[in-house]
Short mmCIF file of C-alpha atoms and ligand atoms in Angstrom, two decimals:
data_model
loop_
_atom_site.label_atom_id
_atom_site.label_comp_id
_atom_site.label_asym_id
_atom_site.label_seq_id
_atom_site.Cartn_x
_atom_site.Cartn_y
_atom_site.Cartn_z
CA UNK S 66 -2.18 25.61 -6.78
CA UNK S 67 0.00 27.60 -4.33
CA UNK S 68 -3.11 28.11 -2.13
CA UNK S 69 -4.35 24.58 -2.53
CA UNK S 70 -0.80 23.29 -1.29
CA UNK S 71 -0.46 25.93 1.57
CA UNK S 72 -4.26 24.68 2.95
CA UNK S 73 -3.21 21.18 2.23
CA UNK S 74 0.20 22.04 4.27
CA UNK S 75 -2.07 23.31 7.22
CA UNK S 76 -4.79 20.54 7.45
CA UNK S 77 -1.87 18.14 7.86
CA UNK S 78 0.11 20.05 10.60
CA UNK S 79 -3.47 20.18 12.31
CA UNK S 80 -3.72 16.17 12.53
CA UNK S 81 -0.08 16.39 13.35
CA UNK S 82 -0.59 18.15 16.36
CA UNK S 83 -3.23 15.31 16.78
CA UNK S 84 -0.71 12.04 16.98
CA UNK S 85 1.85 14.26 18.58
CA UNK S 86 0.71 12.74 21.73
CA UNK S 87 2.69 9.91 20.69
CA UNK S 88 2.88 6.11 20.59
CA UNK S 89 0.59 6.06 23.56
CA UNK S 90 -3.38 5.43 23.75
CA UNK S 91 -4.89 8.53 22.30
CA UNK S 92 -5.86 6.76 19.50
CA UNK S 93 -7.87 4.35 21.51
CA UNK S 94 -10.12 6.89 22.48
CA UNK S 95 -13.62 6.57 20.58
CA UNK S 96 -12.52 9.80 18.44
CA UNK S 97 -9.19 8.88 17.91
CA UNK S 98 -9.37 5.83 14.85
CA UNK S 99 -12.02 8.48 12.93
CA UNK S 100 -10.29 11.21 12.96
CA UNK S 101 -7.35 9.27 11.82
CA UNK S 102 -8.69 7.73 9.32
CA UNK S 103 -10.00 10.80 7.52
CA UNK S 104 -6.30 12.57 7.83
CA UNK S 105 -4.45 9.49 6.57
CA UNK S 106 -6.47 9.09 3.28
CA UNK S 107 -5.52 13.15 2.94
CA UNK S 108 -2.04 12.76 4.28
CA UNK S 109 -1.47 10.22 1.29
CA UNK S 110 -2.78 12.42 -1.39
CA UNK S 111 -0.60 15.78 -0.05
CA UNK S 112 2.51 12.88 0.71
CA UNK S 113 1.86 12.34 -3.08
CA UNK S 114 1.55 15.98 -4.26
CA UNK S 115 4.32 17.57 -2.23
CA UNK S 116 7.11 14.62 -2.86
CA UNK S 117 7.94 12.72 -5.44
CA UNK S 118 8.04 8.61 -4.43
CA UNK S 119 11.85 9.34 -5.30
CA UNK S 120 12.65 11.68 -3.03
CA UNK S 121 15.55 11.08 -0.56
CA UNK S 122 15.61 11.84 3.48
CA UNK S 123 18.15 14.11 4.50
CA UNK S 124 21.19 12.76 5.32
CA UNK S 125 23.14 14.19 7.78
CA UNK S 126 27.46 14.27 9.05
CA UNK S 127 29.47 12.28 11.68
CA UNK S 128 29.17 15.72 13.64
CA UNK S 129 25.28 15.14 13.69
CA UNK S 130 25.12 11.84 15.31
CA UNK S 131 23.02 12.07 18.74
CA UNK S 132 25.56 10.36 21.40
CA UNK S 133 22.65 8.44 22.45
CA UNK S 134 20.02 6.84 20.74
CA UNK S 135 17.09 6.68 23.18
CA UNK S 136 15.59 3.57 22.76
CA UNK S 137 11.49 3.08 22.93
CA UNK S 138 8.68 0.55 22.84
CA UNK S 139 10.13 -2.96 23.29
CA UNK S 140 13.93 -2.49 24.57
CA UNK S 141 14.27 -6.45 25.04
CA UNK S 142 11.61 -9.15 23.81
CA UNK S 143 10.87 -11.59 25.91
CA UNK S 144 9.28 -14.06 23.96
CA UNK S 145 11.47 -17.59 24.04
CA UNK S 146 12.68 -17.20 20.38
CA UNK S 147 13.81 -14.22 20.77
CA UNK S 148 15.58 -15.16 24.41
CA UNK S 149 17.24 -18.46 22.95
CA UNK S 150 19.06 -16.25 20.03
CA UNK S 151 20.10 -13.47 22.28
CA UNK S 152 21.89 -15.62 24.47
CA UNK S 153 23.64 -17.01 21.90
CA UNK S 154 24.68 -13.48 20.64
CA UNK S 155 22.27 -14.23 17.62
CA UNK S 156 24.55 -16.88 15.90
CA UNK S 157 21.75 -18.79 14.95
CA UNK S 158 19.58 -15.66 13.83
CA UNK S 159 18.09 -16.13 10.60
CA UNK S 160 15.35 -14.27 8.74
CA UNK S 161 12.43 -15.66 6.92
CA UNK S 162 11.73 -14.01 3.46
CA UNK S 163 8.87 -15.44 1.70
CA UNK S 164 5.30 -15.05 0.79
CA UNK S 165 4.90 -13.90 -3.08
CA UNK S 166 8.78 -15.02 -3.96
CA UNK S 167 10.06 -17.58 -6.27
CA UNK S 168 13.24 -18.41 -3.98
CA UNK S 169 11.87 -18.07 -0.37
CA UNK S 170 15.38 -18.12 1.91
CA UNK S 171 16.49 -18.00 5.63
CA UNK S 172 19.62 -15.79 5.66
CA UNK S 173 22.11 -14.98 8.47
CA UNK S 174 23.03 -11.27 8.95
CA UNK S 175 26.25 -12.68 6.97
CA UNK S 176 24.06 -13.79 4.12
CA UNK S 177 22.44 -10.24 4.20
CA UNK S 178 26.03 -8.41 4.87
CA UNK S 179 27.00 -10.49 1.12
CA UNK S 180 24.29 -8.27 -0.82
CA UNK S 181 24.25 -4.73 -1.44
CA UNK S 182 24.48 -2.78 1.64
CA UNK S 183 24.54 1.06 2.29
CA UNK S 184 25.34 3.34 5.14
CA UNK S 185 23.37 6.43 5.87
CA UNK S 186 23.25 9.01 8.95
CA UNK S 187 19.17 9.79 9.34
CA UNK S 188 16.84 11.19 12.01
CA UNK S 189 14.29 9.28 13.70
CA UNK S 190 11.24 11.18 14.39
CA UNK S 191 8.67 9.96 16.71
CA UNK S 192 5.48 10.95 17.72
CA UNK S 193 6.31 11.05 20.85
CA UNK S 194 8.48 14.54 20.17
CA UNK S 195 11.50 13.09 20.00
CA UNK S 196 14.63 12.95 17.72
CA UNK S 197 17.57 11.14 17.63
CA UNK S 198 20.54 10.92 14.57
CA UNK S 199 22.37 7.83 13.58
CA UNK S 200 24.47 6.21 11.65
CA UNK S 201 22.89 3.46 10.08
CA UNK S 202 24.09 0.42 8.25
CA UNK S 203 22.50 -2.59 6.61
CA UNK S 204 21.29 -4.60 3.41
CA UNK S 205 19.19 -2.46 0.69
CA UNK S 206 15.84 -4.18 1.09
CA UNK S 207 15.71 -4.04 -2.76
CA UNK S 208 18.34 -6.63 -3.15
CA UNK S 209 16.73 -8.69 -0.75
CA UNK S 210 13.96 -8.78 -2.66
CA UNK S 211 15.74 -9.54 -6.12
CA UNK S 212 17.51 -12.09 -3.53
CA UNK S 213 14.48 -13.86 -3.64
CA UNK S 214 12.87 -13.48 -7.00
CA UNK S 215 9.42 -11.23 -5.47
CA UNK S 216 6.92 -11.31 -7.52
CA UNK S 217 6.40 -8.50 -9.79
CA UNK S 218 2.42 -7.93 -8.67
CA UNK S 219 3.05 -8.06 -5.03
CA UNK S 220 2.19 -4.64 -3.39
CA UNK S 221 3.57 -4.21 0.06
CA UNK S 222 6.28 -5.98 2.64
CA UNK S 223 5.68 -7.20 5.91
CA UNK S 224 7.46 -6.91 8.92
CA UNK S 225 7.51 -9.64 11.56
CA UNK S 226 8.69 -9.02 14.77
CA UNK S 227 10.19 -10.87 18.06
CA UNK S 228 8.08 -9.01 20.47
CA UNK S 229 4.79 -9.38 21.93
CA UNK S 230 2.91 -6.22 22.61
CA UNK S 231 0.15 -8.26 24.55
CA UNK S 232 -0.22 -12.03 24.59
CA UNK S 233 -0.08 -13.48 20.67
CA UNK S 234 0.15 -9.64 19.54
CA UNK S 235 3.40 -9.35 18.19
CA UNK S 236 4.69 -5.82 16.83
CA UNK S 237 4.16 -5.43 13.08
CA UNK S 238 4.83 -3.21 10.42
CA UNK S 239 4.45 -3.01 6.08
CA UNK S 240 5.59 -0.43 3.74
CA UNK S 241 4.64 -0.77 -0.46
CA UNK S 242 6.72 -1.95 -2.51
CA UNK S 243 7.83 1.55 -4.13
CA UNK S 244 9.20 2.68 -0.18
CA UNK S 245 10.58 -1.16 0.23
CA UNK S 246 12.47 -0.29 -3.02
CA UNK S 247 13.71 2.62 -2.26
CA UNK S 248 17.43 3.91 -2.21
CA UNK S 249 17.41 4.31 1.56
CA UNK S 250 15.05 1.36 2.81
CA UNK S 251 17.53 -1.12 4.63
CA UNK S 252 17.63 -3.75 6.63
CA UNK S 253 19.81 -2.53 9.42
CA UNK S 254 22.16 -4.82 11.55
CA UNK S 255 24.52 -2.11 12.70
CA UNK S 256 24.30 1.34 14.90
CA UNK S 257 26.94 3.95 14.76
CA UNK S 258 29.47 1.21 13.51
CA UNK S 259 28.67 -1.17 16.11
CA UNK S 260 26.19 -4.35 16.28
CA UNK S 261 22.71 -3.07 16.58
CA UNK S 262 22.08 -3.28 20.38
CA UNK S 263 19.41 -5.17 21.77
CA UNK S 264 17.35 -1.83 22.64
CA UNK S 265 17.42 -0.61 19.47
CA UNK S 266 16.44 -3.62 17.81
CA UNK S 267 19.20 -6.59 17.87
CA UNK S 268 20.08 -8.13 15.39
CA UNK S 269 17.87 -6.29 12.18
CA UNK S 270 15.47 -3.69 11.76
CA UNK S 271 13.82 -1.97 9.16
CA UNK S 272 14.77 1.69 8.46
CA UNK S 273 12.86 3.65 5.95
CA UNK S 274 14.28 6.97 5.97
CA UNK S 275 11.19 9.19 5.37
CA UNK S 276 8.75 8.09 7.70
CA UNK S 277 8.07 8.32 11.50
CA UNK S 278 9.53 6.44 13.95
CA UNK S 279 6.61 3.52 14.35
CA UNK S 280 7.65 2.52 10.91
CA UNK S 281 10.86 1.58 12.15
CA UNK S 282 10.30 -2.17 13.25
CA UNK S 283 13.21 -3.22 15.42
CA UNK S 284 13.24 -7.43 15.66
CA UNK S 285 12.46 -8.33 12.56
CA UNK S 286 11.81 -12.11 12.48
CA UNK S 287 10.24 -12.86 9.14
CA UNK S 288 9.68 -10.41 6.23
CA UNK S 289 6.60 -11.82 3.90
CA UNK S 290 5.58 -10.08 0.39
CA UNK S 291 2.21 -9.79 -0.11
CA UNK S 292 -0.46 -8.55 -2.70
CA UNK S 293 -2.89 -7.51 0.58
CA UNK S 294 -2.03 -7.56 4.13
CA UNK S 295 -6.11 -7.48 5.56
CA UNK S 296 -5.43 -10.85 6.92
CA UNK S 297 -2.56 -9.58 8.87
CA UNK S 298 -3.41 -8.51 12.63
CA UNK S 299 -6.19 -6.77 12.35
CA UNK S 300 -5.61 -5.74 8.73
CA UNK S 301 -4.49 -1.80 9.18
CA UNK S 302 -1.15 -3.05 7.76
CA UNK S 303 0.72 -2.43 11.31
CA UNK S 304 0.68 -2.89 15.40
CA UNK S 305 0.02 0.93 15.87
CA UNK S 306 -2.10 1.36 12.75
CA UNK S 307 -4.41 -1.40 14.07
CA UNK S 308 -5.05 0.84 17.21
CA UNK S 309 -5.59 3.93 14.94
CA UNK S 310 -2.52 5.39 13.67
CA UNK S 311 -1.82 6.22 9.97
CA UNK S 312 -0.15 3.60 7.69
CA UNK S 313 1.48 6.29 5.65
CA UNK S 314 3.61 8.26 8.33
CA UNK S 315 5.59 10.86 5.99
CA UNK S 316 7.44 13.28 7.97
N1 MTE Z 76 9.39 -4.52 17.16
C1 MTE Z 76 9.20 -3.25 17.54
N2 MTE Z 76 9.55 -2.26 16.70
C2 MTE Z 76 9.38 -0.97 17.05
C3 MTE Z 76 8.78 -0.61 18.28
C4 MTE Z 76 8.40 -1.68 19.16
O1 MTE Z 76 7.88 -1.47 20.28
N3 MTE Z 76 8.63 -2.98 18.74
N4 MTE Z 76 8.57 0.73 18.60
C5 MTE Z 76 8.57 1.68 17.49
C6 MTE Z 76 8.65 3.08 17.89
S1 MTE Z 76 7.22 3.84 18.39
C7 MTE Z 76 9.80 3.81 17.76
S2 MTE Z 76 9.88 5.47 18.08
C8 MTE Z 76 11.06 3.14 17.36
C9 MTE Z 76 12.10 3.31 18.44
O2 MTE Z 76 13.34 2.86 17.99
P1 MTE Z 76 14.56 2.87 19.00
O3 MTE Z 76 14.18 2.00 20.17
O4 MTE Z 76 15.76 2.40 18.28
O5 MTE Z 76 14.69 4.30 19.45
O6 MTE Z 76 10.92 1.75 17.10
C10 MTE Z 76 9.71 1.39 16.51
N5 MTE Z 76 9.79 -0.01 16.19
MO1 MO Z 77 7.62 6.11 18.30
#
């Protein structure tokens, strides 16, 4: 067992040093999306083996807290939506919950900031090689989803975003529904005790505190329950998994 784990341990830090390249266009290269693809079905299994679907990101002090959060990808979406609620400091920002729910809703971050909500200082890893600490605050995406009524055979959430990363490709992302439920999955409207800022995702984001930082999906407009998402994009359940990166990014 100890030798299958440490050879498990070693294959993975070998496609890590793969997608440490970062959010960039290795993976459009004809090798990247195979190589991939082999790594993620084996990064699953040794997610599974090494950590329990329970386990907890570590959470960090005040002291910790990086003084600034470099922002990345979109910093500002320029789609009209998006530009019509900024300039009205997101007033009239509402998000759309629904696919597989028995009460689908529109709610205002003060609708969210009325359910459970949680504050937690993580780390952000991305691929890119960077790191950054912060102090996170927002709605436990499990009590949206009781919110709601989802249905008990859905399988994953879907994030919706604001922002375009090429003409009618907006940034997605989706997580099951064992992450969405977990303690430290939220729906984060505030940074470091202030209004999320616009570059880091203004007004909600998603932060799931055990996976890389592509997970992260900053302008959420619409999340949508869902038994499959193959439909969705081109069906790798995300922006950056549809050009080749893993859906399950454990750190
Ligand atoms: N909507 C959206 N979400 C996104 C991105 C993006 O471009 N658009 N970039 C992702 C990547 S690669 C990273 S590392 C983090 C960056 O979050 P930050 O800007 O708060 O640092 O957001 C993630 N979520
Ligand atoms: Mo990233």
């Amino acid at each position: 067992m100890t030798d299958r784990r440490s050879f498990l341990r070693m294959a993975i830090m070998g496609t890590a040093s793969l997608i440490v390249a970062g959010c960039d266009r290795i993976s459009q290269s004809s090798w990247g999306p195979k190589v991939l693809d082999k790594a993620e079905g084996l990064n699953r299994r040794v997610q599974v083996l090494l950590s329990p679907s329970s386990a907890m990101a570590k959470e960090y002090t005040e002291a910790d807290i990086s003084s600034v959060f470099h922002p990345n990808g979109t910093t500002m979406p320029s789609t009209p939506a998006y530009q019509a609620l900024m300039a009205n400091q997101f007033r009239d920002y509402k998000l759309q919950v629904d696919g597989m729910v028995s009460r689908p809703a529109m709610l205002s971050i003060d609708d969210l900031k009325k359910l459970d909500t949680r504050t937690q200082i993580t780390r952000h890893d991305c691929v890119e090689g960077w790191s950054a600490i912060g102090k996170w605050q927002g709605t436990l995406l499990s009590a949206v989803l009781d919110h709601v009524g989802a249905d008990p055979q859905a399988r994953f959430v879907v994030f919706h975003c604001f922002d375009e990363m090429d003409v009618n490709t907006p940034y997605y992302e989706s997580v099951d529904i064992d992450e969405a439920r977990h303690p430290q999955t939220l729906l984060a409207f505030a940074l470091n005790d202030k209004p999320l800022p616009v570059p880091n995702g203004a007004p909600l984001r998603l932060r799931v505190g055990r996976q890389l930082g592509y997970k992260q999906a900053k302008y959420l407009s619409r999340i949508e329950v869902v038994k499959s998402f193959d439909t969705i994009g081109d069906g790798n359940g995300g922006y950056w998994e549809d050009q080749g990166y893993e859906w399950y990014a454990g750190i």
